[in-house]
PDB file of C-alpha atoms in Angstrom:
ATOM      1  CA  UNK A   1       0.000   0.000   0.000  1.00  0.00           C
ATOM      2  CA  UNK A   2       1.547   3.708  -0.817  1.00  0.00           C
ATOM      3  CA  UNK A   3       2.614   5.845   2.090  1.00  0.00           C
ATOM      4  CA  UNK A   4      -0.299   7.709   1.962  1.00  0.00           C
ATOM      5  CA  UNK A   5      -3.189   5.416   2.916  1.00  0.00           C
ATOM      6  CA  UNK A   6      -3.232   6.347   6.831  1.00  0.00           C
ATOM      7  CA  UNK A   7      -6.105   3.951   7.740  1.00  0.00           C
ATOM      8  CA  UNK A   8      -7.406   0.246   7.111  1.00  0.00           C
ATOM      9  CA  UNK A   9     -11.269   0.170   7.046  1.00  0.00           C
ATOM     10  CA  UNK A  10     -11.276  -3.817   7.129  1.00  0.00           C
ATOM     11  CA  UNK A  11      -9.294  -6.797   6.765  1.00  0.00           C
ATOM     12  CA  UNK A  12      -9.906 -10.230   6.303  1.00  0.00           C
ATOM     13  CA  UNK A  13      -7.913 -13.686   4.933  1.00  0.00           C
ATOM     14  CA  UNK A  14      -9.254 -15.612   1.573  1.00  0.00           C
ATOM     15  CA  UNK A  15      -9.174 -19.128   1.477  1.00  0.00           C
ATOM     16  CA  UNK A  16      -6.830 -19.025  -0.791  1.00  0.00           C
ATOM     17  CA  UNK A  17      -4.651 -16.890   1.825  1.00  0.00           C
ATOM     18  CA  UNK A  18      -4.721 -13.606  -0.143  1.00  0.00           C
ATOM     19  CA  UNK A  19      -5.022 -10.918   2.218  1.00  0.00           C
ATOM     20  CA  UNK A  20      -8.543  -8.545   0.960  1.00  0.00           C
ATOM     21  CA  UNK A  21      -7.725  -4.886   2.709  1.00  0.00           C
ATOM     22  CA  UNK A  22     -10.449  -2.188   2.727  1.00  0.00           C
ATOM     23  CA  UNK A  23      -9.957   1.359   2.968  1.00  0.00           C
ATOM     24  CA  UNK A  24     -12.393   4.130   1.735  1.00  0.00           C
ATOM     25  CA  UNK A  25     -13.582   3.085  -1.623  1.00  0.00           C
ATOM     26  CA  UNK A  26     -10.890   0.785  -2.737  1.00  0.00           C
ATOM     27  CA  UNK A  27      -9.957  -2.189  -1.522  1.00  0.00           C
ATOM     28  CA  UNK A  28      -6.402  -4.281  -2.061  1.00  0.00           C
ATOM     29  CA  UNK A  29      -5.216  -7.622  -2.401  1.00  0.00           C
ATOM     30  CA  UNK A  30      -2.416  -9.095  -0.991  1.00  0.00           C
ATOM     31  CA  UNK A  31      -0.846 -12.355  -2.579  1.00  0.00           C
ATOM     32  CA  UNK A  32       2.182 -12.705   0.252  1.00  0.00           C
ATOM     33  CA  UNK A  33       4.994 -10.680  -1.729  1.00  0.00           C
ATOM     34  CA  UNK A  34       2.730  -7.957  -2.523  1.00  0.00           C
ATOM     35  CA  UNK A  35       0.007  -6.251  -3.882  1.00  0.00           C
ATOM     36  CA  UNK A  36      -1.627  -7.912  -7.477  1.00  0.00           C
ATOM     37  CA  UNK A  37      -0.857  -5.574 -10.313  1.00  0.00           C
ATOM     38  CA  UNK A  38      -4.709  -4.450 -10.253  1.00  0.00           C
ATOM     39  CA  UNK A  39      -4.750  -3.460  -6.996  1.00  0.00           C
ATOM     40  CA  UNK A  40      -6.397  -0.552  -5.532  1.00  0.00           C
ATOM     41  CA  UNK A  41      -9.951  -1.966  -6.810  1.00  0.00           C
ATOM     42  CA  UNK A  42     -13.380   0.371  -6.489  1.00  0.00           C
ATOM     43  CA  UNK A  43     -15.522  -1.562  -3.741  1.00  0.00           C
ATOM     44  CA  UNK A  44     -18.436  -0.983  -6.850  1.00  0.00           C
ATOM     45  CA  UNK A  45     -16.368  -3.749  -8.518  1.00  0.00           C
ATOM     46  CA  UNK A  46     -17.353  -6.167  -5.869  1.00  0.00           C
ATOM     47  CA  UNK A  47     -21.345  -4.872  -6.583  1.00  0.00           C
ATOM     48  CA  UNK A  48     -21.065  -2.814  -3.510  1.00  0.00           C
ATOM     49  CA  UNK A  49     -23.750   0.609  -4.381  1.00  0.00           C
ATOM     50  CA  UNK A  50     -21.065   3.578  -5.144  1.00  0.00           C
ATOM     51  CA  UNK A  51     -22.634   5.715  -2.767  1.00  0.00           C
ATOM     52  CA  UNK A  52     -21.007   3.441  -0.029  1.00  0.00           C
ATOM     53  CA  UNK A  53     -17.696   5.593   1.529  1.00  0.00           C
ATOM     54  CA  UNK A  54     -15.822   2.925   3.546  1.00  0.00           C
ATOM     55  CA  UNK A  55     -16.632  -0.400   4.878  1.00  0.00           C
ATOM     56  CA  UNK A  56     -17.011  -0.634   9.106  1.00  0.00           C
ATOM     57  CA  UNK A  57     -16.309  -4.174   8.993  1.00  0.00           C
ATOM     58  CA  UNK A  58     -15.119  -7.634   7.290  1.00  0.00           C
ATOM     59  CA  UNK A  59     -15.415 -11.049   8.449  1.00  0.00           C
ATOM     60  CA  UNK A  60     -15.411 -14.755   7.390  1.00  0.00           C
ATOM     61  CA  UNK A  61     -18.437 -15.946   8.390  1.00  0.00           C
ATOM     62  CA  UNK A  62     -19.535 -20.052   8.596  1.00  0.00           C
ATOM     63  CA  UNK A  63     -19.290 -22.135   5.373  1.00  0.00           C
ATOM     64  CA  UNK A  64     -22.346 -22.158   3.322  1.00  0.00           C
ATOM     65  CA  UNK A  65     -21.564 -25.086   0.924  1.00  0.00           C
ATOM     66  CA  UNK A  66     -19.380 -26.963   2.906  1.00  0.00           C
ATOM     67  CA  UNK A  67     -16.438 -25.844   0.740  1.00  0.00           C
ATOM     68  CA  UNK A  68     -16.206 -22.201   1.237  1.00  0.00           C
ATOM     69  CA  UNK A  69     -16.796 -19.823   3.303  1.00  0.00           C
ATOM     70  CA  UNK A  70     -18.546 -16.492   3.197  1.00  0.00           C
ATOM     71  CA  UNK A  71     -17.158 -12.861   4.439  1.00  0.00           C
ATOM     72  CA  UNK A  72     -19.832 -10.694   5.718  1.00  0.00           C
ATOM     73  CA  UNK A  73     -18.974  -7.058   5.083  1.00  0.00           C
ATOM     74  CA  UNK A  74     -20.967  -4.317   7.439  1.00  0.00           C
ATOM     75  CA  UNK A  75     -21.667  -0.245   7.257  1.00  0.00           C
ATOM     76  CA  UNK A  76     -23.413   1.626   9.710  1.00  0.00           C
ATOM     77  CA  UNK A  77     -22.720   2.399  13.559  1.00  0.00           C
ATOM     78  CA  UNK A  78     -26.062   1.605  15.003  1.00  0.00           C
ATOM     79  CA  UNK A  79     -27.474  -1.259  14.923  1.00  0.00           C
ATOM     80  CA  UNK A  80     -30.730   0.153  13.741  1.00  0.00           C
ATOM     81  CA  UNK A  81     -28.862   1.626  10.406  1.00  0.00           C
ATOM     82  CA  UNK A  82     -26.514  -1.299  10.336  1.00  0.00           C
ATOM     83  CA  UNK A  83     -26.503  -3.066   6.796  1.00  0.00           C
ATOM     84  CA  UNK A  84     -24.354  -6.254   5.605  1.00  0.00           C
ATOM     85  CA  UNK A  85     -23.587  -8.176   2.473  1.00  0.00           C
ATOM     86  CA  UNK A  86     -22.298 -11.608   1.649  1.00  0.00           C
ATOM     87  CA  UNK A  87     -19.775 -11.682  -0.314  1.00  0.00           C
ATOM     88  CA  UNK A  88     -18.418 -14.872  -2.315  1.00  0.00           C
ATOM     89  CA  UNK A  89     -15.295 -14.309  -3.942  1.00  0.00           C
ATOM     90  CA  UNK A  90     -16.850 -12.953  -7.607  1.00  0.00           C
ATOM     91  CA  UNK A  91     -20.237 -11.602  -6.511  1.00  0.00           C
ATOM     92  CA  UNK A  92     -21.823  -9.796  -3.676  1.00  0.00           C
ATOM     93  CA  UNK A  93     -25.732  -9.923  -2.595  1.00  0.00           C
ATOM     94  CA  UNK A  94     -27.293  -8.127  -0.268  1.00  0.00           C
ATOM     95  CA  UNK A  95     -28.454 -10.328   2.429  1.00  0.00           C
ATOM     96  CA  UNK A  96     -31.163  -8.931   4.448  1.00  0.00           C
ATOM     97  CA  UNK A  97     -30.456  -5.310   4.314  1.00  0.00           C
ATOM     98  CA  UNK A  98     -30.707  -3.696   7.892  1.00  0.00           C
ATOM     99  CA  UNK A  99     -29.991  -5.504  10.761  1.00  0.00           C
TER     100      UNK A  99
END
């Protein structure tokens, strides 16, 4: 990551032990000697809206299909304004909208 990113919105490990880190819009991967060539990506390239400013949190969550697992990715302080996606490692889906 350059110098100038000061924060890290969210973090989480891939399966496939890539490192995903979140910060503001963007969002990098990490492949263990470095960043991929492609890397800051827009979070609207996950399907994440584009009004969306930074992510509060990223987790893996259980496995859904017995093979992989899913990482739930959260906005909002409260937990009245709270919302969360699924993501799987080409798509995102909203899954339930607020909590």
């Amino acid at each position: 990551m350059p110098w100038s990113i000061r924060n890290i919105d969210a973090i989480y490990e891939r399966p496939d032990s890539h490192i995903v880190v979140f910060t503001g819009q963007n969002y990098w991967i990490h492949h263990g000697n470095g960043f991929t060539s492609d890397s800051p990506m827009p979070l609207t390239s996950l399907g994440l809206p584009s009004e969306l400013e930074r992510l509060d949190a990223a987790f893996v969550g259980p496995k859904t299909d017995g093979r992989t697992s899913s990482v739930e990715i959260t906005i909002g302080g409260s937990t009245r304004q709270r919302l969360r996606w699924t993501l799987d490692i080409h798509k995102v889906s909203l899954r339930g909208g607020k909590d």
